Amino acid sequence: MNMDSDLQIAGDILEVPHLLQPERAHPVTVAEFAGLARSIADDRSQWAPYVEYDATTRWYHRLRTGPGYEVWLLSWVPGQGSGLHDHGVSSGVLTVLQGELTERTDRGVRTLTGGAQRVFAPGYVHEVVNDSLEPAVSLHVYFPGLTEMPMHESLQARCAPASLAPAGSGASAV
């Protein structure tokens, strides 16, 4: 009977540096991008100093870029929303940092509270709105970086029979 252990056969893997995977300098998988968003969310010093509120429009600030991705910080006062849109060829991770946001899709409505995280693929159509009475802050990671945000007709118009849809309610690009 052969009594050789894996260690005796292959040697100690820690003694063979060329067999180890190098540590990645930047995320490349969906899980790594979600982890990046979570690590930024967990460290208020990385985002809180940059938050501003604008009563006329959603406020945003690019926090970070890397090879093939970017990280955005957004603030939402009550009543502000994104409009129904997708993110073109970009996938993304949305993380609520503070407050509460409502996400509307053709599958329904979801309330996202502080710490909630949503991951989405290219072509995912949604609307995000601050329906609460308090300001909200969110973090958005896009990979590849966001180059387009096509707007879509409202969910109500999409679900209404064609004869009831308003004239000229087609999608428009931003």
Short mmCIF file of N, CA and C in Angstrom, two decimals:
data_model
loop_
_atom_site.label_atom_id
_atom_site.label_comp_id
_atom_site.label_asym_id
_atom_site.label_seq_id
_atom_site.Cartn_x
_atom_site.Cartn_y
_atom_site.Cartn_z
N MET A 1 0.83 -1.17 0.00
CA MET A 1 0.00 0.00 0.00
C MET A 1 0.89 1.24 0.00
N ASN A 2 0.53 2.21 -0.83
CA ASN A 2 1.28 3.44 -0.94
C ASN A 2 0.85 4.39 0.18
N MET A 3 1.77 4.84 0.99
CA MET A 3 1.47 5.69 2.14
C MET A 3 1.86 7.14 1.89
N ASP A 4 2.16 7.50 0.65
CA ASP A 4 2.56 8.88 0.36
C ASP A 4 1.36 9.81 0.49
N SER A 5 1.58 10.91 1.16
CA SER A 5 0.52 11.92 1.28
C SER A 5 0.61 12.88 0.10
N ASP A 6 -0.44 13.68 -0.05
CA ASP A 6 -0.43 14.70 -1.10
C ASP A 6 0.76 15.63 -0.91
N LEU A 7 1.07 15.97 0.32
CA LEU A 7 2.18 16.85 0.62
C LEU A 7 3.50 16.23 0.20
N GLN A 8 3.64 14.92 0.43
CA GLN A 8 4.87 14.24 0.02
C GLN A 8 4.99 14.17 -1.50
N ILE A 9 3.86 14.01 -2.17
CA ILE A 9 3.87 13.88 -3.63
C ILE A 9 4.10 15.23 -4.29
N ALA A 10 3.34 16.25 -3.89
CA ALA A 10 3.37 17.55 -4.57
C ALA A 10 4.29 18.55 -3.90
N GLY A 11 4.59 18.34 -2.67
CA GLY A 11 5.35 19.33 -1.93
C GLY A 11 4.42 20.37 -1.32
N ASP A 12 4.92 21.18 -0.47
CA ASP A 12 4.14 22.21 0.19
C ASP A 12 3.83 23.32 -0.81
N ILE A 13 2.52 23.56 -1.09
CA ILE A 13 2.14 24.55 -2.10
C ILE A 13 2.64 25.95 -1.74
N LEU A 14 2.78 26.23 -0.43
CA LEU A 14 3.28 27.54 -0.03
C LEU A 14 4.76 27.70 -0.34
N GLU A 15 5.43 26.60 -0.61
CA GLU A 15 6.85 26.64 -0.98
C GLU A 15 7.02 26.73 -2.49
N VAL A 16 5.92 26.75 -3.22
CA VAL A 16 5.97 26.80 -4.68
C VAL A 16 5.18 28.03 -5.14
N PRO A 17 5.76 29.22 -4.99
CA PRO A 17 5.03 30.46 -5.27
C PRO A 17 4.46 30.53 -6.68
N HIS A 18 5.08 29.91 -7.64
CA HIS A 18 4.58 30.00 -9.01
C HIS A 18 3.25 29.26 -9.18
N LEU A 19 2.85 28.44 -8.22
CA LEU A 19 1.56 27.75 -8.29
C LEU A 19 0.43 28.55 -7.65
N LEU A 20 0.76 29.58 -6.90
CA LEU A 20 -0.26 30.38 -6.23
C LEU A 20 -0.85 31.39 -7.20
N GLN A 21 -2.16 31.65 -7.04
CA GLN A 21 -2.81 32.68 -7.85
C GLN A 21 -2.41 34.05 -7.32
N PRO A 22 -2.01 34.98 -8.18
CA PRO A 22 -1.66 36.31 -7.69
C PRO A 22 -2.92 37.02 -7.18
N GLU A 23 -2.75 37.84 -6.17
CA GLU A 23 -3.87 38.61 -5.65
C GLU A 23 -4.26 39.65 -6.70
N ARG A 24 -5.57 39.77 -6.94
CA ARG A 24 -6.05 40.71 -7.94
C ARG A 24 -6.04 42.12 -7.39
N ALA A 25 -5.58 43.06 -8.20
CA ALA A 25 -5.56 44.46 -7.80
C ALA A 25 -6.96 45.07 -7.91
N HIS A 26 -7.81 44.52 -8.80
CA HIS A 26 -9.15 45.05 -9.03
C HIS A 26 -10.13 43.91 -9.18
N PRO A 27 -11.40 44.13 -8.85
CA PRO A 27 -12.40 43.09 -9.00
C PRO A 27 -12.63 42.73 -10.47
N VAL A 28 -13.00 41.49 -10.72
CA VAL A 28 -13.32 41.06 -12.09
C VAL A 28 -14.59 40.22 -12.15
N THR A 29 -15.07 39.69 -11.04
CA THR A 29 -16.29 38.88 -11.03
C THR A 29 -17.42 39.66 -10.38
N VAL A 30 -18.65 39.22 -10.63
CA VAL A 30 -19.81 39.86 -10.01
C VAL A 30 -19.67 39.83 -8.49
N ALA A 31 -19.27 38.70 -7.94
CA ALA A 31 -19.11 38.59 -6.49
C ALA A 31 -18.05 39.58 -5.97
N GLU A 32 -16.98 39.76 -6.71
CA GLU A 32 -15.95 40.71 -6.29
C GLU A 32 -16.44 42.15 -6.36
N PHE A 33 -17.26 42.49 -7.37
CA PHE A 33 -17.83 43.83 -7.45
C PHE A 33 -18.82 44.05 -6.31
N ALA A 34 -19.63 43.05 -5.99
CA ALA A 34 -20.54 43.16 -4.85
C ALA A 34 -19.73 43.33 -3.55
N GLY A 35 -18.63 42.62 -3.44
CA GLY A 35 -17.76 42.76 -2.27
C GLY A 35 -17.13 44.15 -2.19
N LEU A 36 -16.74 44.70 -3.34
CA LEU A 36 -16.19 46.06 -3.37
C LEU A 36 -17.24 47.04 -2.86
N ALA A 37 -18.47 46.92 -3.36
CA ALA A 37 -19.54 47.81 -2.92
C ALA A 37 -19.77 47.66 -1.42
N ARG A 38 -19.77 46.42 -0.94
CA ARG A 38 -19.99 46.18 0.49
C ARG A 38 -18.86 46.78 1.33
N SER A 39 -17.62 46.66 0.86
CA SER A 39 -16.50 47.20 1.65
C SER A 39 -16.55 48.73 1.70
N ILE A 40 -16.95 49.37 0.62
CA ILE A 40 -17.10 50.83 0.62
C ILE A 40 -18.26 51.22 1.53
N ALA A 41 -19.38 50.50 1.42
CA ALA A 41 -20.55 50.79 2.24
C ALA A 41 -20.24 50.68 3.73
N ASP A 42 -19.44 49.71 4.09
CA ASP A 42 -19.11 49.46 5.50
C ASP A 42 -18.16 50.49 6.10
N ASP A 43 -17.51 51.27 5.25
CA ASP A 43 -16.55 52.27 5.73
C ASP A 43 -17.06 53.67 5.38
N ARG A 44 -17.84 54.26 6.28
CA ARG A 44 -18.45 55.58 6.03
C ARG A 44 -17.44 56.64 5.64
N SER A 45 -16.21 56.52 6.10
CA SER A 45 -15.20 57.55 5.79
C SER A 45 -14.89 57.59 4.29
N GLN A 46 -15.21 56.52 3.56
CA GLN A 46 -14.96 56.50 2.11
C GLN A 46 -16.03 57.24 1.32
N TRP A 47 -17.22 57.44 1.91
CA TRP A 47 -18.28 58.06 1.14
C TRP A 47 -18.99 59.22 1.83
N ALA A 48 -19.15 59.19 3.14
CA ALA A 48 -19.93 60.21 3.84
C ALA A 48 -19.44 61.64 3.60
N PRO A 49 -18.13 61.90 3.55
CA PRO A 49 -17.69 63.29 3.33
C PRO A 49 -18.11 63.88 1.98
N TYR A 50 -18.48 63.03 1.04
CA TYR A 50 -18.80 63.50 -0.31
C TYR A 50 -20.30 63.70 -0.55
N VAL A 51 -21.13 63.29 0.39
CA VAL A 51 -22.58 63.37 0.18
C VAL A 51 -23.06 64.81 0.20
N GLU A 52 -23.85 65.15 -0.80
CA GLU A 52 -24.54 66.45 -0.88
C GLU A 52 -25.96 66.17 -1.31
N TYR A 53 -26.85 67.11 -1.03
CA TYR A 53 -28.24 66.98 -1.44
C TYR A 53 -28.61 68.15 -2.33
N ASP A 54 -29.37 67.88 -3.37
CA ASP A 54 -29.81 68.90 -4.31
C ASP A 54 -31.32 68.77 -4.46
N ALA A 55 -32.04 69.81 -4.14
CA ALA A 55 -33.50 69.75 -4.19
C ALA A 55 -34.05 69.69 -5.61
N THR A 56 -33.25 70.06 -6.60
CA THR A 56 -33.76 70.11 -7.98
C THR A 56 -33.48 68.84 -8.78
N THR A 57 -32.45 68.07 -8.41
CA THR A 57 -32.11 66.87 -9.16
C THR A 57 -31.33 65.91 -8.28
N ARG A 58 -31.30 64.65 -8.69
CA ARG A 58 -30.46 63.70 -7.95
C ARG A 58 -29.03 64.19 -8.05
N TRP A 59 -28.32 64.13 -6.94
CA TRP A 59 -26.92 64.52 -6.91
C TRP A 59 -26.08 63.26 -7.05
N TYR A 60 -24.95 63.37 -7.75
CA TYR A 60 -24.07 62.20 -7.91
C TYR A 60 -22.61 62.65 -7.95
N HIS A 61 -21.75 61.72 -7.55
CA HIS A 61 -20.31 61.97 -7.49
C HIS A 61 -19.59 60.65 -7.79
N ARG A 62 -18.66 60.68 -8.74
CA ARG A 62 -17.88 59.46 -9.02
C ARG A 62 -16.83 59.32 -7.94
N LEU A 63 -16.91 58.21 -7.20
CA LEU A 63 -15.98 57.95 -6.09
C LEU A 63 -14.69 57.30 -6.54
N ARG A 64 -14.78 56.42 -7.53
CA ARG A 64 -13.61 55.62 -7.88
C ARG A 64 -13.78 55.06 -9.29
N THR A 65 -12.65 54.87 -9.95
CA THR A 65 -12.64 54.15 -11.23
C THR A 65 -11.52 53.12 -11.17
N GLY A 66 -11.65 52.12 -11.97
CA GLY A 66 -10.62 51.10 -12.10
C GLY A 66 -10.69 50.56 -13.50
N PRO A 67 -9.86 49.60 -13.82
CA PRO A 67 -9.90 49.05 -15.18
C PRO A 67 -11.26 48.39 -15.46
N GLY A 68 -12.06 49.06 -16.26
CA GLY A 68 -13.34 48.49 -16.67
C GLY A 68 -14.48 48.69 -15.70
N TYR A 69 -14.34 49.52 -14.68
CA TYR A 69 -15.46 49.76 -13.77
C TYR A 69 -15.39 51.17 -13.19
N GLU A 70 -16.53 51.60 -12.63
CA GLU A 70 -16.57 52.86 -11.91
C GLU A 70 -17.57 52.76 -10.77
N VAL A 71 -17.35 53.58 -9.75
CA VAL A 71 -18.18 53.58 -8.55
C VAL A 71 -18.76 54.98 -8.38
N TRP A 72 -20.09 55.06 -8.26
CA TRP A 72 -20.79 56.33 -8.13
C TRP A 72 -21.53 56.40 -6.81
N LEU A 73 -21.57 57.58 -6.23
CA LEU A 73 -22.33 57.88 -5.03
C LEU A 73 -23.49 58.78 -5.44
N LEU A 74 -24.71 58.44 -5.04
CA LEU A 74 -25.89 59.24 -5.38
C LEU A 74 -26.65 59.60 -4.12
N SER A 75 -27.23 60.80 -4.11
CA SER A 75 -28.14 61.16 -3.02
C SER A 75 -29.51 61.46 -3.62
N TRP A 76 -30.53 61.19 -2.83
CA TRP A 76 -31.91 61.30 -3.26
C TRP A 76 -32.71 61.99 -2.16
N VAL A 77 -33.28 63.14 -2.45
CA VAL A 77 -34.20 63.75 -1.49
C VAL A 77 -35.58 63.14 -1.76
N PRO A 78 -36.49 63.25 -0.80
CA PRO A 78 -37.82 62.65 -1.00
C PRO A 78 -38.45 63.09 -2.32
N GLY A 79 -38.99 62.11 -3.04
CA GLY A 79 -39.66 62.37 -4.30
C GLY A 79 -38.78 62.25 -5.53
N GLN A 80 -37.45 62.24 -5.37
CA GLN A 80 -36.58 62.13 -6.54
C GLN A 80 -36.51 60.68 -7.02
N GLY A 81 -36.41 60.53 -8.34
CA GLY A 81 -36.33 59.20 -8.93
C GLY A 81 -35.50 59.21 -10.19
N SER A 82 -35.18 58.02 -10.65
CA SER A 82 -34.32 57.85 -11.81
C SER A 82 -35.07 57.84 -13.13
N GLY A 83 -36.37 57.59 -13.10
CA GLY A 83 -37.09 57.27 -14.31
C GLY A 83 -36.79 55.83 -14.69
N LEU A 84 -37.62 55.24 -15.50
CA LEU A 84 -37.45 53.85 -15.91
C LEU A 84 -36.32 53.78 -16.93
N HIS A 85 -35.31 52.97 -16.65
CA HIS A 85 -34.10 52.94 -17.49
C HIS A 85 -33.41 51.59 -17.39
N ASP A 86 -32.44 51.39 -18.28
CA ASP A 86 -31.50 50.29 -18.14
C ASP A 86 -30.10 50.89 -18.21
N HIS A 87 -29.08 50.05 -18.19
CA HIS A 87 -27.70 50.53 -18.14
C HIS A 87 -26.89 50.10 -19.35
N GLY A 88 -27.58 49.93 -20.47
CA GLY A 88 -26.87 49.55 -21.69
C GLY A 88 -26.12 48.24 -21.51
N VAL A 89 -24.86 48.24 -21.85
CA VAL A 89 -24.04 47.01 -21.79
C VAL A 89 -23.45 46.78 -20.40
N SER A 90 -23.71 47.68 -19.47
CA SER A 90 -23.11 47.56 -18.14
C SER A 90 -23.94 46.69 -17.20
N SER A 91 -23.26 45.91 -16.39
CA SER A 91 -23.86 45.25 -15.24
C SER A 91 -23.65 46.17 -14.06
N GLY A 92 -24.31 45.88 -12.96
CA GLY A 92 -24.14 46.78 -11.83
C GLY A 92 -24.49 46.19 -10.50
N VAL A 93 -24.08 46.91 -9.48
CA VAL A 93 -24.42 46.60 -8.10
C VAL A 93 -24.91 47.90 -7.48
N LEU A 94 -26.13 47.90 -6.96
CA LEU A 94 -26.71 49.04 -6.26
C LEU A 94 -26.76 48.68 -4.78
N THR A 95 -26.21 49.55 -3.94
CA THR A 95 -26.21 49.33 -2.50
C THR A 95 -26.78 50.57 -1.82
N VAL A 96 -27.79 50.39 -0.98
CA VAL A 96 -28.35 51.51 -0.23
C VAL A 96 -27.48 51.74 0.99
N LEU A 97 -26.94 52.95 1.09
CA LEU A 97 -26.05 53.28 2.20
C LEU A 97 -26.80 53.88 3.38
N GLN A 98 -27.85 54.63 3.06
CA GLN A 98 -28.57 55.36 4.10
C GLN A 98 -29.97 55.64 3.59
N GLY A 99 -30.96 55.53 4.45
CA GLY A 99 -32.32 55.81 4.05
C GLY A 99 -32.99 54.62 3.40
N GLU A 100 -33.95 54.93 2.54
CA GLU A 100 -34.77 53.90 1.91
C GLU A 100 -35.10 54.29 0.48
N LEU A 101 -34.96 53.35 -0.44
CA LEU A 101 -35.31 53.57 -1.84
C LEU A 101 -36.31 52.51 -2.28
N THR A 102 -37.10 52.84 -3.28
CA THR A 102 -38.05 51.90 -3.86
C THR A 102 -37.58 51.56 -5.27
N GLU A 103 -37.51 50.28 -5.58
CA GLU A 103 -37.16 49.83 -6.93
C GLU A 103 -38.41 49.25 -7.57
N ARG A 104 -38.73 49.75 -8.77
CA ARG A 104 -39.89 49.26 -9.53
C ARG A 104 -39.39 48.59 -10.80
N THR A 105 -39.89 47.40 -11.05
CA THR A 105 -39.61 46.67 -12.29
C THR A 105 -40.94 46.11 -12.80
N ASP A 106 -40.89 45.47 -13.96
CA ASP A 106 -42.12 44.85 -14.46
C ASP A 106 -42.50 43.63 -13.63
N ARG A 107 -41.64 43.21 -12.71
CA ARG A 107 -41.95 42.08 -11.80
C ARG A 107 -42.53 42.53 -10.48
N GLY A 108 -42.54 43.85 -10.22
CA GLY A 108 -43.12 44.32 -8.98
C GLY A 108 -42.31 45.44 -8.35
N VAL A 109 -42.62 45.71 -7.08
CA VAL A 109 -42.01 46.80 -6.33
C VAL A 109 -41.25 46.21 -5.15
N ARG A 110 -40.07 46.75 -4.91
CA ARG A 110 -39.24 46.27 -3.80
C ARG A 110 -38.73 47.48 -3.03
N THR A 111 -38.86 47.43 -1.69
CA THR A 111 -38.31 48.48 -0.84
C THR A 111 -36.91 48.07 -0.44
N LEU A 112 -35.96 48.98 -0.65
CA LEU A 112 -34.56 48.73 -0.31
C LEU A 112 -34.16 49.64 0.83
N THR A 113 -33.81 49.05 1.96
CA THR A 113 -33.40 49.84 3.12
C THR A 113 -31.89 49.79 3.25
N GLY A 114 -31.35 50.57 4.20
CA GLY A 114 -29.91 50.65 4.39
C GLY A 114 -29.26 49.27 4.47
N GLY A 115 -28.24 49.07 3.65
CA GLY A 115 -27.54 47.79 3.59
C GLY A 115 -28.02 46.87 2.49
N ALA A 116 -29.21 47.13 1.94
CA ALA A 116 -29.74 46.29 0.86
C ALA A 116 -28.86 46.42 -0.37
N GLN A 117 -28.73 45.33 -1.09
CA GLN A 117 -27.88 45.32 -2.28
C GLN A 117 -28.61 44.60 -3.41
N ARG A 118 -28.56 45.18 -4.61
CA ARG A 118 -29.16 44.59 -5.81
C ARG A 118 -28.07 44.46 -6.86
N VAL A 119 -28.00 43.31 -7.50
CA VAL A 119 -27.05 43.06 -8.58
C VAL A 119 -27.87 42.88 -9.85
N PHE A 120 -27.45 43.51 -10.94
CA PHE A 120 -28.21 43.41 -12.17
C PHE A 120 -27.30 43.26 -13.38
N ALA A 121 -27.85 42.63 -14.41
CA ALA A 121 -27.13 42.35 -15.65
C ALA A 121 -27.47 43.41 -16.70
N PRO A 122 -26.72 43.45 -17.79
CA PRO A 122 -27.06 44.38 -18.88
C PRO A 122 -28.50 44.16 -19.33
N GLY A 123 -29.17 45.26 -19.65
CA GLY A 123 -30.55 45.18 -20.12
C GLY A 123 -31.59 45.14 -19.02
N TYR A 124 -31.20 45.11 -17.75
CA TYR A 124 -32.14 45.09 -16.64
C TYR A 124 -32.82 46.45 -16.55
N VAL A 125 -34.15 46.46 -16.67
CA VAL A 125 -34.93 47.70 -16.69
C VAL A 125 -35.55 47.91 -15.31
N HIS A 126 -35.28 49.08 -14.72
CA HIS A 126 -35.87 49.40 -13.42
C HIS A 126 -35.98 50.91 -13.25
N GLU A 127 -36.72 51.27 -12.22
CA GLU A 127 -36.83 52.65 -11.79
C GLU A 127 -36.53 52.66 -10.31
N VAL A 128 -35.74 53.63 -9.86
CA VAL A 128 -35.42 53.76 -8.45
C VAL A 128 -35.94 55.13 -8.00
N VAL A 129 -36.66 55.14 -6.87
CA VAL A 129 -37.32 56.35 -6.39
C VAL A 129 -37.16 56.44 -4.87
N ASN A 130 -37.01 57.65 -4.37
CA ASN A 130 -37.08 57.86 -2.93
C ASN A 130 -38.52 58.20 -2.59
N ASP A 131 -39.30 57.20 -2.20
CA ASP A 131 -40.70 57.38 -1.82
C ASP A 131 -40.84 57.71 -0.34
N SER A 132 -39.75 57.76 0.39
CA SER A 132 -39.81 58.01 1.83
C SER A 132 -39.84 59.51 2.12
N LEU A 133 -39.87 59.84 3.39
CA LEU A 133 -39.90 61.24 3.81
C LEU A 133 -38.52 61.74 4.24
N GLU A 134 -37.51 60.89 4.11
CA GLU A 134 -36.14 61.22 4.51
C GLU A 134 -35.20 61.09 3.31
N PRO A 135 -34.10 61.83 3.27
CA PRO A 135 -33.11 61.67 2.19
C PRO A 135 -32.52 60.25 2.21
N ALA A 136 -32.00 59.84 1.08
CA ALA A 136 -31.35 58.53 0.95
C ALA A 136 -30.04 58.69 0.21
N VAL A 137 -29.13 57.74 0.42
CA VAL A 137 -27.83 57.73 -0.25
C VAL A 137 -27.60 56.31 -0.77
N SER A 138 -27.11 56.22 -2.00
CA SER A 138 -26.83 54.89 -2.57
C SER A 138 -25.48 54.89 -3.27
N LEU A 139 -24.94 53.69 -3.40
CA LEU A 139 -23.67 53.46 -4.07
C LEU A 139 -23.94 52.57 -5.28
N HIS A 140 -23.34 52.92 -6.43
CA HIS A 140 -23.57 52.17 -7.66
C HIS A 140 -22.22 51.81 -8.27
N VAL A 141 -22.01 50.52 -8.52
CA VAL A 141 -20.81 50.05 -9.20
C VAL A 141 -21.25 49.55 -10.57
N TYR A 142 -20.63 50.05 -11.62
CA TYR A 142 -20.95 49.64 -12.99
C TYR A 142 -19.73 49.02 -13.65
N PHE A 143 -19.93 47.88 -14.31
CA PHE A 143 -18.85 47.23 -15.04
C PHE A 143 -19.39 46.64 -16.32
N PRO A 144 -18.89 47.01 -17.48
CA PRO A 144 -17.92 48.10 -17.65
C PRO A 144 -18.55 49.42 -17.21
N GLY A 145 -17.71 50.45 -17.14
CA GLY A 145 -18.18 51.77 -16.72
C GLY A 145 -19.41 52.19 -17.51
N LEU A 146 -20.26 52.96 -16.89
CA LEU A 146 -21.53 53.38 -17.49
C LEU A 146 -21.29 54.35 -18.64
N THR A 147 -21.73 53.96 -19.84
CA THR A 147 -21.60 54.82 -21.01
C THR A 147 -22.96 55.24 -21.57
N GLU A 148 -24.01 54.55 -21.15
CA GLU A 148 -25.34 54.90 -21.61
C GLU A 148 -26.37 54.49 -20.56
N MET A 149 -27.50 55.19 -20.58
CA MET A 149 -28.61 54.88 -19.68
C MET A 149 -29.91 55.12 -20.44
N PRO A 150 -30.25 54.20 -21.33
CA PRO A 150 -31.47 54.39 -22.13
C PRO A 150 -32.71 54.45 -21.24
N MET A 151 -33.55 55.44 -21.51
CA MET A 151 -34.80 55.59 -20.77
C MET A 151 -35.89 54.79 -21.47
N HIS A 152 -36.88 54.36 -20.68
CA HIS A 152 -37.99 53.55 -21.18
C HIS A 152 -39.31 54.21 -20.80
N GLU A 153 -40.37 53.82 -21.50
CA GLU A 153 -41.69 54.33 -21.14
C GLU A 153 -42.06 53.79 -19.76
N SER A 154 -43.01 54.44 -19.12
CA SER A 154 -43.39 54.07 -17.76
C SER A 154 -43.90 52.64 -17.71
N LEU A 155 -43.80 52.06 -16.51
CA LEU A 155 -44.30 50.69 -16.33
C LEU A 155 -45.79 50.62 -16.61
N GLN A 156 -46.54 51.67 -16.23
CA GLN A 156 -47.97 51.67 -16.48
C GLN A 156 -48.25 51.64 -17.99
N ALA A 157 -47.51 52.43 -18.75
CA ALA A 157 -47.71 52.47 -20.20
C ALA A 157 -47.30 51.15 -20.83
N ARG A 158 -46.26 50.50 -20.29
CA ARG A 158 -45.81 49.22 -20.84
C ARG A 158 -46.84 48.13 -20.62
N CYS A 159 -47.59 48.23 -19.52
CA CYS A 159 -48.56 47.20 -19.17
C CYS A 159 -49.95 47.50 -19.71
N ALA A 160 -50.20 48.73 -20.16
CA ALA A 160 -51.51 49.12 -20.66
C ALA A 160 -51.72 48.58 -22.07
N PRO A 161 -52.98 48.29 -22.43
CA PRO A 161 -53.25 47.90 -23.83
C PRO A 161 -52.80 49.00 -24.77
N ALA A 162 -52.40 48.65 -25.98
CA ALA A 162 -51.86 49.61 -26.95
C ALA A 162 -52.80 50.79 -27.18
N SER A 163 -54.11 50.55 -27.18
CA SER A 163 -55.06 51.65 -27.45
C SER A 163 -55.10 52.65 -26.30
N LEU A 164 -54.61 52.28 -25.09
CA LEU A 164 -54.63 53.20 -23.96
C LEU A 164 -53.31 53.89 -23.72
N ALA A 165 -52.26 53.46 -24.37
CA ALA A 165 -50.94 54.07 -24.18
C ALA A 165 -50.93 55.45 -24.79
N PRO A 166 -50.31 56.44 -24.09
CA PRO A 166 -50.26 57.79 -24.65
C PRO A 166 -49.49 57.84 -25.96
N ALA A 167 -49.91 58.71 -26.85
CA ALA A 167 -49.20 58.86 -28.14
C ALA A 167 -47.79 59.35 -27.90
N GLY A 168 -46.84 58.85 -28.67
CA GLY A 168 -45.46 59.29 -28.57
C GLY A 168 -44.79 58.87 -27.28
N SER A 169 -45.17 57.76 -26.68
CA SER A 169 -44.60 57.35 -25.40
C SER A 169 -43.43 56.38 -25.57
N GLY A 170 -42.74 56.45 -26.69
CA GLY A 170 -41.59 55.57 -26.94
C GLY A 170 -40.41 55.90 -26.06
N ALA A 171 -39.42 55.04 -26.07
CA ALA A 171 -38.23 55.24 -25.24
C ALA A 171 -37.38 56.38 -25.80
N SER A 172 -36.67 57.04 -24.92
CA SER A 172 -35.75 58.09 -25.35
C SER A 172 -34.42 57.89 -24.66
N ALA A 173 -33.34 58.28 -25.28
CA ALA A 173 -32.01 58.13 -24.72
C ALA A 173 -31.62 59.37 -23.93
N VAL A 174 -30.77 59.17 -22.93
CA VAL A 174 -30.30 60.28 -22.11
C VAL A 174 -28.88 60.59 -22.49
#
